[in-house]
Short mmCIF file of C-alpha atoms and ligand atoms in Angstrom, two decimals:
data_model
loop_
_atom_site.label_atom_id
_atom_site.label_comp_id
_atom_site.label_asym_id
_atom_site.label_seq_id
_atom_site.Cartn_x
_atom_site.Cartn_y
_atom_site.Cartn_z
CA MET A 168 -0.18 0.54 0.04
CA LYS A 169 1.82 3.49 -0.66
CA SER A 170 1.41 6.14 1.53
CA PRO A 171 -0.90 9.57 0.38
CA LYS A 172 0.19 13.47 -0.29
CA PRO A 173 1.80 14.30 2.14
CA LEU A 174 0.21 16.77 5.25
CA VAL A 175 1.40 20.00 6.59
CA ALA A 176 -0.13 21.33 9.69
CA GLY A 177 -0.03 24.64 12.07
CA ASN A 178 -1.54 23.89 15.24
CA TRP A 179 -1.59 26.98 16.33
CA LYS A 180 -1.96 26.74 20.56
CA MET A 181 -3.71 29.26 21.94
CA ASN A 182 -3.36 32.00 19.99
CA GLY A 183 -4.49 34.05 16.99
CA LEU A 184 -7.61 36.52 17.13
CA LYS A 185 -10.01 37.66 14.63
CA ALA A 186 -7.46 40.07 13.02
CA ALA A 187 -5.78 36.41 12.28
CA GLN A 188 -7.82 35.53 9.45
CA ALA A 189 -5.17 37.88 7.30
CA GLU A 190 -2.65 34.46 8.14
CA LEU A 191 -5.15 32.69 6.47
CA ILE A 192 -6.18 34.55 2.98
CA ALA A 193 -2.72 34.94 2.61
CA LEU A 194 -1.90 31.12 3.07
CA ILE A 195 -4.35 30.37 0.79
CA GLU A 196 -3.85 32.93 -2.15
CA MET A 197 0.32 31.77 -1.72
CA LEU A 198 -1.53 28.25 -2.02
CA ALA A 199 -3.53 29.43 -4.77
CA ALA A 200 -0.18 30.98 -6.61
CA ALA A 201 2.24 27.94 -6.05
CA PRO A 202 0.30 24.89 -5.59
CA ALA A 203 2.33 22.44 -3.20
CA GLY A 204 2.04 18.55 -3.15
CA CYS A 205 1.19 17.96 0.33
CA GLU A 206 -2.40 18.48 2.76
CA VAL A 207 -2.58 21.53 4.17
CA LEU A 208 -4.27 22.06 7.61
CA ILE A 209 -4.74 24.39 9.65
CA CYS A 210 -5.89 24.00 13.76
CA PRO A 211 -6.75 27.72 15.08
CA PRO A 212 -8.15 27.63 18.57
CA PHE A 213 -11.62 26.80 18.89
CA THR A 214 -12.67 30.68 18.87
CA LEU A 215 -11.75 30.43 15.25
CA ILE A 216 -12.90 27.51 13.73
CA PRO A 217 -16.37 28.15 11.99
CA ARG A 218 -15.10 31.55 10.38
CA PHE A 219 -12.07 30.18 8.94
CA ALA A 220 -14.20 26.90 7.88
CA GLU A 221 -15.98 29.41 5.82
CA VAL A 222 -12.82 31.65 4.83
CA ALA A 223 -11.04 27.94 3.93
CA ALA A 224 -14.15 26.63 1.98
CA GLY A 225 -13.21 25.22 -1.15
CA SER A 226 -9.54 26.38 -1.04
CA ALA A 227 -6.56 23.90 -0.29
CA VAL A 228 -6.12 24.75 3.24
CA ALA A 229 -8.54 22.33 5.66
CA ILE A 230 -9.96 23.19 9.27
CA GLY A 231 -9.03 21.05 12.44
CA GLY A 232 -9.96 21.55 16.14
CA GLN A 233 -6.59 21.34 18.58
CA ASP A 234 -8.43 19.08 21.21
CA CYS A 235 -12.08 17.32 22.01
CA HIS A 236 -13.67 15.37 24.40
CA ALA A 237 -14.89 11.51 24.53
CA ALA A 238 -18.15 12.26 24.85
CA PRO A 239 -20.75 12.87 22.24
CA ASN A 240 -22.56 15.41 24.21
CA GLY A 241 -23.74 16.56 28.00
CA ALA A 242 -22.28 18.14 31.21
CA HIS A 243 -18.66 18.76 30.41
CA THR A 244 -18.20 22.28 31.23
CA GLY A 245 -15.76 23.85 29.06
CA ASP A 246 -15.50 21.15 27.00
CA ILE A 247 -16.05 20.66 22.92
CA ALA A 248 -16.83 17.44 21.32
CA ALA A 249 -15.13 16.35 18.48
CA GLU A 250 -19.93 16.41 16.41
CA MET A 251 -19.20 20.07 17.65
CA LEU A 252 -15.38 20.50 15.03
CA ALA A 253 -17.09 18.83 12.76
CA ASP A 254 -20.27 20.22 12.97
CA ALA A 255 -18.41 23.88 12.91
CA GLY A 256 -16.43 22.77 9.31
CA ALA A 257 -13.51 20.97 10.95
CA SER A 258 -12.03 17.29 9.06
CA HIS A 259 -9.27 16.81 11.23
CA VAL A 260 -8.73 17.31 15.09
CA ILE A 261 -5.39 16.98 17.11
CA ILE A 262 -5.73 14.72 19.80
CA GLY A 263 -3.07 13.79 22.50
CA HIS A 264 -0.90 16.66 22.16
CA SER A 265 2.47 16.86 24.84
CA GLU A 266 1.23 19.93 25.97
CA ARG A 267 -2.22 18.89 27.02
CA ARG A 268 -0.67 15.52 28.02
CA ALA A 269 0.91 17.73 30.88
CA ASP A 270 -1.15 20.49 31.02
CA HIS A 271 -4.12 18.44 31.91
CA GLY A 272 -3.25 15.66 32.90
CA GLU A 273 -4.43 13.46 30.21
CA ASP A 274 -3.30 9.46 29.54
CA ASP A 275 -2.93 7.18 26.79
CA ALA A 276 -6.37 5.82 27.68
CA ILE A 277 -7.61 9.45 27.88
CA VAL A 278 -5.64 9.90 24.30
CA GLU A 279 -7.49 6.77 23.38
CA ALA A 280 -10.71 7.53 23.52
CA LYS A 281 -11.18 11.39 22.34
CA ALA A 282 -9.00 9.43 19.08
CA ARG A 283 -12.01 7.09 18.98
CA ALA A 284 -14.11 9.89 19.23
CA ALA A 285 -12.65 11.99 16.75
CA ILE A 286 -12.95 8.56 14.38
CA ARG A 287 -16.92 8.10 15.27
CA ALA A 288 -18.13 12.17 14.64
CA GLY A 289 -16.09 11.61 10.87
CA LEU A 290 -12.56 13.55 11.96
CA ALA A 291 -8.97 12.44 10.93
CA ALA A 292 -6.93 12.10 14.26
CA ILE A 293 -3.92 13.43 14.40
CA ILE A 294 -2.22 11.58 17.56
CA CYS A 295 1.05 12.87 19.27
CA ILE A 296 3.39 11.11 20.69
CA GLY A 297 6.56 11.85 21.44
CA GLU A 298 9.61 11.76 24.71
CA THR A 299 10.76 13.62 27.15
CA GLN A 300 14.91 14.69 27.13
CA GLY A 301 15.04 12.58 30.56
CA GLN A 302 13.36 9.38 28.85
CA ARG A 303 15.79 9.93 25.71
CA ASP A 304 18.92 11.06 27.26
CA ALA A 305 17.63 7.72 29.61
CA GLY A 306 17.96 5.22 26.15
CA HIS A 307 14.14 5.14 26.22
CA ALA A 308 12.63 7.17 23.66
CA LEU A 309 11.73 4.12 21.06
CA ALA A 310 10.43 1.88 24.40
CA VAL A 311 8.27 5.48 25.45
CA ILE A 312 7.13 5.57 21.33
CA GLU A 313 5.48 1.67 21.44
CA ALA A 314 3.71 1.94 24.44
CA GLN A 315 2.25 5.72 23.38
CA LEU A 316 1.70 4.16 19.92
CA ALA A 317 -0.10 1.04 21.84
CA GLY A 318 -2.24 3.32 24.77
CA SER A 319 -3.77 5.70 22.17
CA VAL A 320 -4.18 4.71 19.26
CA PRO A 321 -7.78 2.93 18.62
CA ALA A 322 -8.49 -0.72 16.60
CA ALA A 323 -10.68 1.25 14.61
CA ALA A 324 -7.47 3.55 13.70
CA THR A 325 -7.07 3.57 9.34
CA PRO A 326 -5.26 5.46 7.72
CA GLU A 327 -7.62 7.64 6.55
CA ASN A 328 -8.97 9.26 9.38
CA THR A 329 -5.86 8.14 11.43
CA VAL A 330 -2.30 10.67 11.18
CA ILE A 331 0.37 10.05 12.98
CA ALA A 332 2.29 13.25 14.92
CA TYR A 333 5.63 12.09 16.07
CA GLU A 334 6.54 15.01 18.50
CA PRO A 335 9.88 15.21 20.40
CA VAL A 336 8.69 17.35 23.36
CA TRP A 337 11.93 18.09 24.22
CA ALA A 338 11.99 19.53 20.43
CA ILE A 339 8.92 21.35 20.89
CA GLY A 340 9.07 25.34 20.73
CA SER A 341 12.45 25.06 21.88
CA GLY A 342 14.68 25.67 18.22
CA ARG A 343 15.90 22.29 19.28
CA THR A 344 15.10 19.18 16.78
CA PRO A 345 17.00 16.06 16.05
CA SER A 346 18.98 15.02 13.36
CA PRO A 347 16.97 13.57 10.16
CA GLY A 348 18.87 10.08 11.00
CA ASP A 349 16.97 10.19 14.24
CA ILE A 350 13.73 11.17 13.06
CA ALA A 351 14.22 7.84 10.16
CA GLN A 352 14.76 5.54 12.85
CA VAL A 353 11.37 6.53 15.45
CA HIS A 354 9.49 7.04 11.76
CA GLY A 355 10.85 3.86 11.27
CA ALA A 356 9.55 2.35 14.33
CA ILE A 357 6.23 3.24 14.70
CA ARG A 358 6.22 2.39 10.94
CA ARG A 359 6.83 -1.21 11.78
CA LEU A 360 4.80 -1.22 14.44
CA LEU A 361 1.31 -0.42 13.08
CA SER A 362 2.33 -2.40 10.49
CA ALA A 363 2.64 -5.30 13.60
CA ARG A 364 -0.89 -4.03 14.49
CA PHE A 365 -2.56 -3.27 11.04
CA GLY A 366 -0.70 -5.51 9.00
CA ALA A 367 -0.20 -3.91 4.52
CA ALA A 368 -2.40 -0.57 6.04
CA GLY A 369 0.19 0.23 8.34
CA ASP A 370 2.08 1.56 4.86
CA ALA A 371 -0.07 3.68 3.87
CA PHE A 372 -0.84 5.38 7.68
CA ARG A 373 1.37 8.58 7.74
CA LEU A 374 3.71 9.77 9.68
CA LEU A 375 3.99 13.79 10.25
CA TYR A 376 7.54 15.21 12.34
CA GLY A 377 6.83 17.56 14.71
CA GLY A 378 8.79 19.91 17.16
CA SER A 379 10.45 23.34 15.80
CA VAL A 380 9.83 22.60 12.03
CA LYS A 381 11.32 25.71 10.43
CA PRO A 382 11.44 27.60 6.90
CA ALA A 383 15.25 26.93 7.17
CA ASN A 384 15.04 23.06 8.45
CA ALA A 385 11.83 21.80 6.97
CA ALA A 386 13.65 20.36 3.32
CA ALA A 387 16.39 17.98 5.83
CA LEU A 388 13.76 16.77 8.43
CA LEU A 389 10.89 16.25 6.21
CA SER A 390 12.88 14.41 3.45
CA ALA A 391 14.08 11.60 6.83
CA GLY A 392 13.34 8.19 5.99
CA ASP A 393 9.16 7.67 7.02
CA VAL A 394 8.03 10.94 6.70
CA ASP A 395 4.87 12.06 5.71
CA GLY A 396 4.91 15.96 6.90
CA ALA A 397 5.28 18.47 9.34
CA LEU A 398 2.69 19.73 12.48
CA VAL A 399 4.30 22.47 13.26
CA GLY A 400 3.81 25.55 16.40
CA GLY A 401 5.74 28.83 16.14
CA ALA A 402 6.10 28.78 12.67
CA SER A 403 2.72 28.26 11.35
CA LEU A 404 1.39 31.39 12.89
CA LYS A 405 2.92 33.14 9.94
CA ALA A 406 1.16 32.51 6.56
CA ARG A 407 4.65 33.18 4.91
CA GLU A 408 6.44 31.09 7.77
CA LEU A 409 4.64 28.07 6.68
CA ASP A 410 4.92 28.43 2.41
CA GLY A 411 8.53 28.21 3.06
CA ILE A 412 7.72 24.91 4.87
CA ILE A 413 5.86 23.53 2.86
CA ASP A 414 8.52 24.21 -0.47
CA ALA A 415 9.13 21.31 0.44
CA TYR A 416 6.41 19.68 -0.84
CA ARG A 417 7.12 21.77 -4.50
P1 PGA B 162 6.62 23.86 17.99
O1 PGA B 162 5.59 23.64 18.41
O2 PGA B 162 6.45 23.83 15.70
O3 PGA B 162 6.21 25.27 18.05
O4 PGA B 162 7.65 23.40 17.41
C1 PGA B 162 5.35 22.09 17.35
C2 PGA B 162 3.81 21.49 18.21
O5 PGA B 162 3.83 21.34 19.55
O6 PGA B 162 3.02 20.81 17.27
#
């Protein structure tokens, strides 16, 4: 089975007021002027999803959420259901980002339940995994990845409804990245684990790398083995910077 088109996804985190719509419009225009050989996704905060989905309708940019609750509705003050994201125009949702795991105590079981919710609602789940600096230093990176993958990816996952993002915690927002060789080693391990669990379909899951991806390092990082795109934080807030990363697929 052949991997589908790569995906470059922007995670805006808790950034963006209405005026940031100008960056989305600029990105749409850049992609129209110079089409890319990848899918492009912007995940703004919840408040901007309906507006962004309207602006991006019919363009080369898809819109996603950054988290969802596992339940379809109910007494969960402040939470958002995957069904609500879909209703607002999202096609994807990031699940289990290390900031959610750290700030909100989300463990693999919670992440797995949220990924099932995303699939139930017809969204593609972008499930994040990755080791801390301490785990890497102790030589446990691959064991951590294996446990997170086993615990966070639901049995119903398919290459169509699930994307895996490898984001070493120490590379997020730090300006530091693993070498392309290190990324290829982890992505190769993820690929083997997915193939062992899902058979031939394991080859077709998209594996994103995330953590300090910038225009200057994108070509090197994204050409590493088994990398099918990027999950981009800080550099996704500016259309020109994200477009510079997307250049890796032009
Ligand atoms: P960064 O964030 O690109 O700012 O390092 C990546 C992420 O957290 O998804």
